[in-house]
Amino acid sequence: MTRRGLLAALTAAVAPLLGGRPAEAASKAADPAWQLSEAEWKQRLGAAAYEVLRREGTERPFSSPLNQEKRAGTFLCAGCRLPLFSSKAKYDSGTGWPSFWQPLPNAVATRLDFKLIVPRTEYHCRRCGGHQGHVFDDGPRPTGKRYCNNGVALAFDPA
C-alpha cells in the first residue's frame, strides 16, 4: 500500500470517530442544472481545473496568475461562472494562492474536510459544488478569515 493509500485508509477510519466524514470528490451541486456527469465536467474543464474543482486537488503554490491579479473586478467559479469574491476582499497572504477575507453573499458553502486527519473547513461553489479551497482563521480584519483559493478554480472578470 502506498503512503497516500495508507493515509486515505486511516482518514476514512478516524473521521467517523471524530464526528465527521472524509471529503468526497466535489460537493453535490445545489442547482440541478449543474449536476453534470464526470464526462461532461471533463469536457467542460481543462485537466488542471477538473482535478481541483471535481477531484478536490490542490494546485502548486505561486503557479496561478490570479495570485498577482490586482485589478478591480470579480472572481468567478471556473466551473459555472458564479461570482464568488470581489477584488475588494482580495489580499496578498504570502501563501502562493489567491486569498480573500470574505466571499460574496450566498456564493460559497462549507463542510469539514478530514483528508489530512486534522479537520479543516473546505469551501466550494454554492451552485455547482466545485471545490475552491479551504478557509482558515488567520486572515486580516474585518473578518479574520483567509479563504485560500486555487487559482485554477477561478476566472476573473475585470470591472
PDB file of C-alpha atoms in Angstrom:
ATOM      1  CA  MET A   1       0.000   0.000   0.000  1.00  0.00           C
ATOM      2  CA  THR A   2       1.305   3.451  -0.880  1.00  0.00           C
ATOM      3  CA  ARG A   3       1.658   6.212   1.730  1.00  0.00           C
ATOM      4  CA  ARG A   4      -1.237   8.045   0.080  1.00  0.00           C
ATOM      5  CA  GLY A   5      -3.387   4.921   0.237  1.00  0.00           C
ATOM      6  CA  LEU A   6      -2.463   4.367   3.883  1.00  0.00           C
ATOM      7  CA  LEU A   7      -3.307   7.979   4.736  1.00  0.00           C
ATOM      8  CA  ALA A   8      -6.646   7.709   2.941  1.00  0.00           C
ATOM      9  CA  ALA A   9      -7.482   4.491   4.805  1.00  0.00           C
ATOM     10  CA  LEU A  10      -6.530   6.000   8.172  1.00  0.00           C
ATOM     11  CA  THR A  11      -8.538   9.129   7.449  1.00  0.00           C
ATOM     12  CA  ALA A  12     -11.607   7.082   6.497  1.00  0.00           C
ATOM     13  CA  ALA A  13     -11.277   5.062   9.697  1.00  0.00           C
ATOM     14  CA  VAL A  14     -10.658   8.002  12.064  1.00  0.00           C
ATOM     15  CA  ALA A  15     -13.037  10.619  10.620  1.00  0.00           C
ATOM     16  CA  PRO A  16     -16.261   8.954  11.842  1.00  0.00           C
ATOM     17  CA  LEU A  17     -14.784   8.722  15.339  1.00  0.00           C
ATOM     18  CA  LEU A  18     -14.204  12.483  15.280  1.00  0.00           C
ATOM     19  CA  GLY A  19     -17.771  13.178  14.208  1.00  0.00           C
ATOM     20  CA  GLY A  20     -17.043  13.887  10.561  1.00  0.00           C
ATOM     21  CA  ARG A  21     -16.617  12.211   7.242  1.00  0.00           C
ATOM     22  CA  PRO A  22     -13.874  12.337   4.670  1.00  0.00           C
ATOM     23  CA  ALA A  23     -14.388  14.862   1.891  1.00  0.00           C
ATOM     24  CA  GLU A  24     -15.751  13.412  -1.308  1.00  0.00           C
ATOM     25  CA  ALA A  25     -14.959  14.411  -4.846  1.00  0.00           C
ATOM     26  CA  ALA A  26     -16.544  17.860  -5.011  1.00  0.00           C
ATOM     27  CA  SER A  27     -19.839  18.702  -3.356  1.00  0.00           C
ATOM     28  CA  LYS A  28     -23.213  18.000  -4.856  1.00  0.00           C
ATOM     29  CA  ALA A  29     -24.422  20.877  -6.998  1.00  0.00           C
ATOM     30  CA  ALA A  30     -27.214  22.868  -5.347  1.00  0.00           C
ATOM     31  CA  ASP A  31     -28.596  23.780  -8.766  1.00  0.00           C
ATOM     32  CA  PRO A  32     -29.864  20.705 -10.690  1.00  0.00           C
ATOM     33  CA  ALA A  33     -28.745  22.324 -13.941  1.00  0.00           C
ATOM     34  CA  TRP A  34     -25.143  21.876 -12.727  1.00  0.00           C
ATOM     35  CA  GLN A  35     -25.409  18.199 -11.740  1.00  0.00           C
ATOM     36  CA  LEU A  36     -23.240  17.107 -14.648  1.00  0.00           C
ATOM     37  CA  SER A  37     -21.653  13.717 -15.249  1.00  0.00           C
ATOM     38  CA  GLU A  38     -17.916  13.288 -14.806  1.00  0.00           C
ATOM     39  CA  ALA A  39     -17.577  13.069 -18.598  1.00  0.00           C
ATOM     40  CA  GLU A  40     -19.430  16.382 -19.004  1.00  0.00           C
ATOM     41  CA  TRP A  41     -17.197  18.048 -16.377  1.00  0.00           C
ATOM     42  CA  LYS A  42     -14.056  16.697 -18.056  1.00  0.00           C
ATOM     43  CA  GLN A  43     -15.227  18.090 -21.391  1.00  0.00           C
ATOM     44  CA  ARG A  44     -16.123  21.479 -19.854  1.00  0.00           C
ATOM     45  CA  LEU A  45     -12.930  21.960 -17.801  1.00  0.00           C
ATOM     46  CA  GLY A  46      -9.256  21.619 -18.590  1.00  0.00           C
ATOM     47  CA  ALA A  47      -7.288  18.870 -16.826  1.00  0.00           C
ATOM     48  CA  ALA A  48      -5.951  21.135 -14.055  1.00  0.00           C
ATOM     49  CA  ALA A  49      -9.323  22.753 -13.337  1.00  0.00           C
ATOM     50  CA  TYR A  50     -11.028  19.338 -13.359  1.00  0.00           C
ATOM     51  CA  GLU A  51      -8.512  17.972 -10.834  1.00  0.00           C
ATOM     52  CA  VAL A  52      -9.183  20.850  -8.427  1.00  0.00           C
ATOM     53  CA  LEU A  53     -12.886  21.551  -8.937  1.00  0.00           C
ATOM     54  CA  ARG A  54     -14.147  17.967  -9.246  1.00  0.00           C
ATOM     55  CA  ARG A  55     -11.445  15.846  -7.515  1.00  0.00           C
ATOM     56  CA  GLU A  56     -10.508  18.330  -4.726  1.00  0.00           C
ATOM     57  CA  GLY A  57      -6.908  18.608  -5.837  1.00  0.00           C
ATOM     58  CA  THR A  58      -4.582  21.499  -4.998  1.00  0.00           C
ATOM     59  CA  GLU A  59      -2.511  23.437  -7.492  1.00  0.00           C
ATOM     60  CA  ARG A  60       1.130  24.252  -6.785  1.00  0.00           C
ATOM     61  CA  PRO A  61       1.622  27.487  -4.822  1.00  0.00           C
ATOM     62  CA  PHE A  62       2.653  30.558  -6.856  1.00  0.00           C
ATOM     63  CA  SER A  63       1.536  28.848 -10.099  1.00  0.00           C
ATOM     64  CA  SER A  64      -1.624  30.891 -10.740  1.00  0.00           C
ATOM     65  CA  PRO A  65      -1.532  34.274 -12.495  1.00  0.00           C
ATOM     66  CA  LEU A  66      -4.613  35.191 -10.423  1.00  0.00           C
ATOM     67  CA  ASN A  67      -2.425  35.263  -7.318  1.00  0.00           C
ATOM     68  CA  GLN A  68      -0.943  38.508  -8.707  1.00  0.00           C
ATOM     69  CA  GLU A  69      -4.233  39.914 -10.094  1.00  0.00           C
ATOM     70  CA  LYS A  70      -4.663  43.452  -8.719  1.00  0.00           C
ATOM     71  CA  ARG A  71      -7.340  44.950 -10.987  1.00  0.00           C
ATOM     72  CA  ALA A  72     -10.833  45.795  -9.792  1.00  0.00           C
ATOM     73  CA  GLY A  73     -13.354  43.126 -10.685  1.00  0.00           C
ATOM     74  CA  THR A  74     -14.981  39.886  -9.659  1.00  0.00           C
ATOM     75  CA  PHE A  75     -13.548  36.408  -9.204  1.00  0.00           C
ATOM     76  CA  LEU A  76     -15.899  33.728 -10.570  1.00  0.00           C
ATOM     77  CA  CYS A  77     -16.140  29.956 -10.210  1.00  0.00           C
ATOM     78  CA  ALA A  78     -14.291  28.480 -13.200  1.00  0.00           C
ATOM     79  CA  GLY A  79     -16.857  25.676 -13.324  1.00  0.00           C
ATOM     80  CA  CYS A  80     -20.116  27.632 -13.581  1.00  0.00           C
ATOM     81  CA  ARG A  81     -19.100  31.332 -13.554  1.00  0.00           C
ATOM     82  CA  LEU A  82     -20.952  32.124 -10.301  1.00  0.00           C
ATOM     83  CA  PRO A  83     -19.427  35.291  -8.765  1.00  0.00           C
ATOM     84  CA  LEU A  84     -17.559  34.221  -5.618  1.00  0.00           C
ATOM     85  CA  PHE A  85     -15.315  37.094  -4.492  1.00  0.00           C
ATOM     86  CA  SER A  86     -14.940  40.811  -5.046  1.00  0.00           C
ATOM     87  CA  SER A  87     -11.452  42.091  -5.765  1.00  0.00           C
ATOM     88  CA  LYS A  88     -12.025  44.418  -2.782  1.00  0.00           C
ATOM     89  CA  ALA A  89     -11.757  41.378  -0.468  1.00  0.00           C
ATOM     90  CA  LYS A  90      -8.530  40.045  -2.066  1.00  0.00           C
ATOM     91  CA  TYR A  91      -5.215  40.407  -0.272  1.00  0.00           C
ATOM     92  CA  ASP A  92      -1.681  39.034  -0.508  1.00  0.00           C
ATOM     93  CA  SER A  93      -1.447  36.320   2.136  1.00  0.00           C
ATOM     94  CA  GLY A  94       2.065  35.286   1.070  1.00  0.00           C
ATOM     95  CA  THR A  95       0.892  31.669   0.758  1.00  0.00           C
ATOM     96  CA  GLY A  96       1.104  31.472  -3.042  1.00  0.00           C
ATOM     97  CA  TRP A  97      -2.644  31.142  -3.631  1.00  0.00           C
ATOM     98  CA  PRO A  98      -5.232  33.859  -4.262  1.00  0.00           C
ATOM     99  CA  SER A  99      -6.615  34.773  -0.836  1.00  0.00           C
ATOM    100  CA  PHE A 100      -9.720  36.651   0.225  1.00  0.00           C
ATOM    101  CA  TRP A 101     -11.051  37.754   3.607  1.00  0.00           C
ATOM    102  CA  GLN A 102     -14.717  37.366   2.629  1.00  0.00           C
ATOM    103  CA  PRO A 103     -16.800  35.737  -0.139  1.00  0.00           C
ATOM    104  CA  LEU A 104     -19.738  37.420  -1.812  1.00  0.00           C
ATOM    105  CA  PRO A 105     -23.127  36.765  -0.136  1.00  0.00           C
ATOM    106  CA  ASN A 106     -24.555  33.298  -0.799  1.00  0.00           C
ATOM    107  CA  ALA A 107     -21.586  32.363  -3.010  1.00  0.00           C
ATOM    108  CA  VAL A 108     -19.887  29.503  -1.157  1.00  0.00           C
ATOM    109  CA  ALA A 109     -20.850  26.631   1.106  1.00  0.00           C
ATOM    110  CA  THR A 110     -18.569  24.871   3.580  1.00  0.00           C
ATOM    111  CA  ARG A 111     -18.038  21.456   5.110  1.00  0.00           C
ATOM    112  CA  LEU A 112     -15.462  19.727   7.276  1.00  0.00           C
ATOM    113  CA  ASP A 113     -12.620  18.048   5.395  1.00  0.00           C
ATOM    114  CA  PHE A 114     -10.727  15.234   7.153  1.00  0.00           C
ATOM    115  CA  LYS A 115      -8.359  14.350   4.292  1.00  0.00           C
ATOM    116  CA  LEU A 116      -5.353  15.333   6.432  1.00  0.00           C
ATOM    117  CA  ILE A 117      -6.970  13.774   9.543  1.00  0.00           C
ATOM    118  CA  VAL A 118      -6.965  17.171  11.270  1.00  0.00           C
ATOM    119  CA  PRO A 119     -10.307  18.798  10.425  1.00  0.00           C
ATOM    120  CA  ARG A 120     -10.222  21.745   8.033  1.00  0.00           C
ATOM    121  CA  THR A 121     -13.049  23.816   6.613  1.00  0.00           C
ATOM    122  CA  GLU A 122     -13.329  23.232   2.881  1.00  0.00           C
ATOM    123  CA  TYR A 123     -15.418  25.598   0.801  1.00  0.00           C
ATOM    124  CA  HIS A 124     -16.980  25.102  -2.568  1.00  0.00           C
ATOM    125  CA  CYS A 125     -19.118  26.931  -5.082  1.00  0.00           C
ATOM    126  CA  ARG A 126     -22.683  27.035  -3.826  1.00  0.00           C
ATOM    127  CA  ARG A 127     -24.129  26.494  -7.311  1.00  0.00           C
ATOM    128  CA  CYS A 128     -22.037  23.759  -8.977  1.00  0.00           C
ATOM    129  CA  GLY A 129     -20.310  22.270  -5.919  1.00  0.00           C
ATOM    130  CA  GLY A 130     -16.813  22.799  -7.353  1.00  0.00           C
ATOM    131  CA  HIS A 131     -14.011  22.699  -4.766  1.00  0.00           C
ATOM    132  CA  GLN A 132     -12.370  26.091  -4.337  1.00  0.00           C
ATOM    133  CA  GLY A 133     -10.081  25.760  -1.319  1.00  0.00           C
ATOM    134  CA  HIS A 134     -10.024  25.995   2.476  1.00  0.00           C
ATOM    135  CA  VAL A 135     -10.833  28.749   4.942  1.00  0.00           C
ATOM    136  CA  PHE A 136      -8.551  29.488   7.888  1.00  0.00           C
ATOM    137  CA  ASP A 137      -8.762  31.771  10.923  1.00  0.00           C
ATOM    138  CA  ASP A 138      -5.528  33.672  10.222  1.00  0.00           C
ATOM    139  CA  GLY A 139      -6.768  36.362   7.837  1.00  0.00           C
ATOM    140  CA  PRO A 140      -6.923  40.132   8.131  1.00  0.00           C
ATOM    141  CA  ARG A 141      -9.624  42.319   9.586  1.00  0.00           C
ATOM    142  CA  PRO A 142     -12.506  42.757   9.471  1.00  0.00           C
ATOM    143  CA  THR A 143     -13.330  39.009   9.344  1.00  0.00           C
ATOM    144  CA  GLY A 144     -10.056  37.392  10.444  1.00  0.00           C
ATOM    145  CA  LYS A 145     -10.652  34.740   7.760  1.00  0.00           C
ATOM    146  CA  ARG A 146      -8.389  33.612   4.929  1.00  0.00           C
ATOM    147  CA  TYR A 147     -10.230  31.990   2.038  1.00  0.00           C
ATOM    148  CA  CYS A 148      -7.260  30.282   0.390  1.00  0.00           C
ATOM    149  CA  ASN A 149      -8.376  29.594  -3.181  1.00  0.00           C
ATOM    150  CA  ASN A 150      -6.923  27.545  -6.001  1.00  0.00           C
ATOM    151  CA  GLY A 151      -6.412  29.981  -8.869  1.00  0.00           C
ATOM    152  CA  VAL A 152      -7.295  27.349 -11.473  1.00  0.00           C
ATOM    153  CA  ALA A 153     -10.751  27.098  -9.820  1.00  0.00           C
ATOM    154  CA  LEU A 154     -11.384  30.793 -10.558  1.00  0.00           C
ATOM    155  CA  ALA A 155     -11.957  33.033 -13.529  1.00  0.00           C
ATOM    156  CA  PHE A 156     -11.560  36.815 -13.352  1.00  0.00           C
ATOM    157  CA  ASP A 157     -13.998  39.354 -14.740  1.00  0.00           C
ATOM    158  CA  PRO A 158     -12.446  42.858 -14.723  1.00  0.00           C
ATOM    159  CA  ALA A 159     -14.711  45.740 -13.731  1.00  0.00           C
TER     160      ALA A 159
END
